């Protein structure tokens, strides 16, 4: 087996995690035990086991690292939007979630593997999803108070709808299904199609400040 060289600036831990991630997203995922990772990367097995003692530890560390990067990405994107417009913040959150999946296909794939739910600490996953849920609910509540939200959907349904749409849009891209779903669009600009879908979705959920016109994003 060819050994994988380090990328510039990579630490030993980063090499191991990158290699493990590549295995997990392969068409036929292989084991991620520290010994085989050491053989593939040319790292001393003792060093690999010291950093990542078991296959379970490898998967958990890969997933937790991806979670932290995703949260950092989403937080930075949302913080760049003025806090007095919850509809623009919600649109920014949706676009950031899809953009992160587009730019980090492997991380997105890993985080949605059934295996990850079995090895990552349940409380940490719960905190992660709860923080996103609370953030989204807060924005929806403020939009409702400002008369910007469609009144015919209850808050819980709205939360599920928002999550389902952004997750489904991300999966269409990550699973390379856009071409399958739109086979006649040979010149499809995927990024533009995703943005247009999110803008259209926002237009279905939100109304203008006057309470009767769909919002139009300038993003």
Tab-separated table of C-alpha atoms in Angstrom:
chain	number	residue	atom	x	y	z
A	1	UNK	CA	0.000	0.000	0.000
A	2	UNK	CA	1.375	3.412	-0.951
A	3	UNK	CA	2.091	5.638	1.993
A	4	UNK	CA	0.328	8.989	2.090
A	5	UNK	CA	2.668	11.973	2.398
A	6	UNK	CA	1.960	14.819	4.770
A	7	UNK	CA	0.441	17.968	3.340
A	8	UNK	CA	2.373	21.180	4.061
A	9	UNK	CA	1.877	22.196	7.675
A	10	UNK	CA	0.010	19.035	8.676
A	11	UNK	CA	0.591	17.464	12.058
A	12	UNK	CA	0.730	13.714	12.619
A	13	UNK	CA	-2.795	13.800	14.057
A	14	UNK	CA	-4.087	15.700	11.014
A	15	UNK	CA	-2.557	13.133	8.642
A	16	UNK	CA	-4.230	10.286	10.537
A	17	UNK	CA	-7.614	12.029	10.590
A	18	UNK	CA	-7.453	12.986	6.914
A	19	UNK	CA	-6.690	9.399	5.973
A	20	UNK	CA	-9.482	8.086	8.202
A	21	UNK	CA	-11.952	10.542	6.680
A	22	UNK	CA	-11.020	9.412	3.167
A	23	UNK	CA	-11.715	5.822	4.202
A	24	UNK	CA	-15.057	6.629	5.798
A	25	UNK	CA	-16.414	8.393	2.712
A	26	UNK	CA	-15.207	5.753	0.258
A	27	UNK	CA	-17.762	3.750	-1.714
A	28	UNK	CA	-16.871	0.777	0.479
A	29	UNK	CA	-15.739	2.215	3.828
A	30	UNK	CA	-12.816	0.327	5.336
A	31	UNK	CA	-11.681	-0.062	8.908
A	32	UNK	CA	-10.128	2.903	10.643
A	33	UNK	CA	-8.053	1.138	13.263
A	34	UNK	CA	-4.883	3.026	14.259
A	35	UNK	CA	-2.559	0.219	13.083
A	36	UNK	CA	-3.760	0.237	9.467
A	37	UNK	CA	-3.794	4.031	9.425
A	38	UNK	CA	-0.193	3.976	10.613
A	39	UNK	CA	0.788	1.597	7.806
A	40	UNK	CA	-0.901	3.760	5.176
A	41	UNK	CA	0.554	7.024	6.424
A	42	UNK	CA	4.033	5.800	7.368
A	43	UNK	CA	3.536	6.916	10.970
A	44	UNK	CA	4.990	4.887	13.837
A	45	UNK	CA	2.200	2.536	15.080
A	46	UNK	CA	3.023	3.376	18.696
A	47	UNK	CA	2.573	7.071	17.950
A	48	UNK	CA	-0.713	6.408	16.127
A	49	UNK	CA	-2.074	4.309	18.996
A	50	UNK	CA	-0.997	6.970	21.484
A	51	UNK	CA	-3.005	9.598	19.614
A	52	UNK	CA	-5.933	7.393	18.608
A	53	UNK	CA	-6.125	4.214	20.717
A	54	UNK	CA	-8.979	2.487	18.854
A	55	UNK	CA	-11.089	2.508	15.690
A	56	UNK	CA	-13.949	3.980	17.711
A	57	UNK	CA	-11.712	6.802	18.885
A	58	UNK	CA	-10.683	7.497	15.286
A	59	UNK	CA	-14.275	7.831	14.061
A	60	UNK	CA	-15.315	9.898	17.073
A	61	UNK	CA	-12.379	12.292	16.654
A	62	UNK	CA	-12.996	12.715	12.918
A	63	UNK	CA	-16.677	13.496	13.550
A	64	UNK	CA	-16.084	15.853	16.474
A	65	UNK	CA	-13.492	17.753	14.457
A	66	UNK	CA	-15.985	18.145	11.584
A	67	UNK	CA	-18.688	19.320	14.001
A	68	UNK	CA	-16.438	22.039	15.390
A	69	UNK	CA	-15.489	23.263	11.914
A	70	UNK	CA	-19.116	23.353	10.837
A	71	UNK	CA	-20.238	25.312	13.887
A	72	UNK	CA	-17.378	27.788	13.453
A	73	UNK	CA	-18.320	28.281	9.780
A	74	UNK	CA	-22.018	28.818	10.518
A	75	UNK	CA	-21.334	31.153	13.438
A	76	UNK	CA	-19.022	33.352	11.399
A	77	UNK	CA	-21.512	33.609	8.547
A	78	UNK	CA	-24.440	34.498	10.784
A	79	UNK	CA	-22.438	37.083	12.764
A	80	UNK	CA	-21.787	38.997	9.535
A	81	UNK	CA	-25.520	39.720	9.095
A	82	UNK	CA	-27.111	42.675	10.981
A	83	UNK	CA	-28.950	41.444	14.060
A	84	UNK	CA	-32.109	43.488	13.460
A	85	UNK	CA	-33.316	41.441	10.487
A	86	UNK	CA	-34.116	37.843	11.502
A	87	UNK	CA	-35.289	36.872	8.007
A	88	UNK	CA	-31.928	37.802	6.496
A	89	UNK	CA	-30.193	35.946	9.336
A	90	UNK	CA	-32.281	32.831	8.640
A	91	UNK	CA	-31.514	33.049	4.945
A	92	UNK	CA	-27.815	33.471	5.748
A	93	UNK	CA	-27.945	30.415	8.045
A	94	UNK	CA	-29.592	28.301	5.342
A	95	UNK	CA	-27.120	29.391	2.689
A	96	UNK	CA	-24.193	28.853	5.061
A	97	UNK	CA	-25.378	25.321	5.906
A	98	UNK	CA	-25.625	24.382	2.231
A	99	UNK	CA	-22.393	26.164	1.323
A	100	UNK	CA	-20.532	24.330	4.082
A	101	UNK	CA	-21.775	20.998	2.718
A	102	UNK	CA	-20.696	21.997	-0.797
A	103	UNK	CA	-17.221	23.039	0.353
A	104	UNK	CA	-16.798	20.177	2.829
A	105	UNK	CA	-18.416	17.213	1.120
A	106	UNK	CA	-16.409	14.599	3.043
A	107	UNK	CA	-17.115	16.189	6.438
A	108	UNK	CA	-20.831	16.406	5.644
A	109	UNK	CA	-20.848	12.768	4.560
A	110	UNK	CA	-19.036	11.638	7.711
A	111	UNK	CA	-21.377	13.544	10.042
A	112	UNK	CA	-24.377	11.808	8.513
A	113	UNK	CA	-23.023	8.263	8.658
A	114	UNK	CA	-25.098	5.970	10.930
A	115	UNK	CA	-21.788	4.821	12.426
A	116	UNK	CA	-21.105	8.289	13.815
A	117	UNK	CA	-24.264	8.275	15.882
A	118	UNK	CA	-23.077	5.043	17.489
A	119	UNK	CA	-19.647	6.253	18.599
A	120	UNK	CA	-19.886	10.012	19.152
A	121	UNK	CA	-20.883	11.044	22.649
A	122	UNK	CA	-24.647	11.402	22.634
A	123	UNK	CA	-24.623	14.484	24.827
A	124	UNK	CA	-22.203	16.291	22.536
A	125	UNK	CA	-24.351	15.564	19.486
A	126	UNK	CA	-27.418	16.658	21.426
A	127	UNK	CA	-25.733	19.952	22.410
A	128	UNK	CA	-24.749	20.575	18.800
A	129	UNK	CA	-28.240	20.001	17.411
A	130	UNK	CA	-29.859	21.838	20.317
A	131	UNK	CA	-27.711	24.924	19.726
A	132	UNK	CA	-28.690	25.047	16.044
A	133	UNK	CA	-32.322	24.384	16.890
A	134	UNK	CA	-32.411	27.143	19.520
A	135	UNK	CA	-30.678	29.592	17.178
A	136	UNK	CA	-33.142	28.857	14.375
A	137	UNK	CA	-36.139	29.019	16.742
A	138	UNK	CA	-34.971	32.375	18.101
A	139	UNK	CA	-34.740	33.826	14.589
A	140	UNK	CA	-38.166	32.436	13.686
A	141	UNK	CA	-39.681	33.900	16.863
A	142	UNK	CA	-38.272	37.346	16.115
A	143	UNK	CA	-39.459	37.134	12.506
A	144	UNK	CA	-42.940	36.226	13.748
A	145	UNK	CA	-42.944	39.162	16.199
A	146	UNK	CA	-42.048	41.497	13.337
A	147	UNK	CA	-44.849	40.141	11.165
A	148	UNK	CA	-42.387	38.697	8.660
A	149	UNK	CA	-43.361	35.044	9.014
A	150	UNK	CA	-46.264	33.238	7.409
A	151	UNK	CA	-48.917	32.918	10.146
A	152	UNK	CA	-50.329	29.563	8.990
A	153	UNK	CA	-47.449	27.367	10.231
A	154	UNK	CA	-46.812	26.571	13.884
A	155	UNK	CA	-43.255	27.021	15.252
A	156	UNK	CA	-42.444	23.305	15.535
A	157	UNK	CA	-43.543	22.578	11.982
A	158	UNK	CA	-41.543	25.570	10.765
A	159	UNK	CA	-38.394	24.250	12.483
A	160	UNK	CA	-38.780	20.861	10.821
A	161	UNK	CA	-39.494	22.403	7.404
A	162	UNK	CA	-36.428	24.659	7.554
A	163	UNK	CA	-34.169	21.803	8.614
A	164	UNK	CA	-35.583	19.405	6.037
A	165	UNK	CA	-35.136	21.845	3.171
A	166	UNK	CA	-31.534	22.838	3.924
A	167	UNK	CA	-30.526	19.255	4.685
A	168	UNK	CA	-32.223	17.914	1.569
A	169	UNK	CA	-30.649	20.574	-0.635
A	170	UNK	CA	-27.234	19.724	0.801
A	171	UNK	CA	-27.755	16.020	0.152
A	172	UNK	CA	-28.763	16.667	-3.458
A	173	UNK	CA	-25.352	18.228	-4.002
A	174	UNK	CA	-23.229	15.958	-1.818
A	175	UNK	CA	-24.779	12.788	-3.254
A	176	UNK	CA	-24.364	14.171	-6.796
A	177	UNK	CA	-28.107	13.978	-7.402
A	178	UNK	CA	-28.653	17.385	-9.020
A	179	UNK	CA	-27.753	15.993	-12.446
A	180	UNK	CA	-30.018	13.003	-11.857
A	181	UNK	CA	-32.911	15.185	-10.717
A	182	UNK	CA	-32.407	17.698	-13.550
A	183	UNK	CA	-31.075	15.517	-16.395
A	184	UNK	CA	-31.998	18.014	-19.129
A	185	UNK	CA	-29.990	20.851	-17.559
A	186	UNK	CA	-26.592	20.008	-19.025
A	187	UNK	CA	-25.181	23.503	-18.401
A	188	UNK	CA	-26.534	23.682	-14.864
A	189	UNK	CA	-24.674	26.099	-12.586
A	190	UNK	CA	-24.972	24.115	-9.352
A	191	UNK	CA	-24.060	26.978	-7.029
A	192	UNK	CA	-26.577	29.280	-8.703
A	193	UNK	CA	-29.253	26.582	-8.596
A	194	UNK	CA	-28.761	26.055	-4.852
A	195	UNK	CA	-28.870	29.795	-4.147
A	196	UNK	CA	-31.982	30.241	-6.277
A	197	UNK	CA	-33.699	27.367	-4.451
A	198	UNK	CA	-32.946	28.926	-1.069
A	199	UNK	CA	-34.182	32.343	-2.197
A	200	UNK	CA	-37.393	30.767	-3.515
A	201	UNK	CA	-37.846	28.863	-0.246
A	202	UNK	CA	-37.431	32.079	1.750
A	203	UNK	CA	-40.056	33.710	-0.441
A	204	UNK	CA	-42.513	30.969	0.532
A	205	UNK	CA	-41.926	31.399	4.267
A	206	UNK	CA	-41.465	35.114	4.777
A	207	UNK	CA	-43.413	38.233	3.950
A	208	UNK	CA	-42.176	41.800	3.611
A	209	UNK	CA	-42.089	44.325	6.393
A	210	UNK	CA	-45.555	45.426	5.396
A	211	UNK	CA	-46.782	41.880	6.076
A	212	UNK	CA	-48.077	41.154	2.594
A	213	UNK	CA	-45.162	40.820	0.187
A	214	UNK	CA	-42.581	38.008	-0.057
A	215	UNK	CA	-39.071	39.070	0.856
A	216	UNK	CA	-36.463	39.269	-1.852
A	217	UNK	CA	-32.874	38.510	-0.930
A	218	UNK	CA	-30.076	40.562	-2.434
A	219	UNK	CA	-27.535	37.878	-1.498
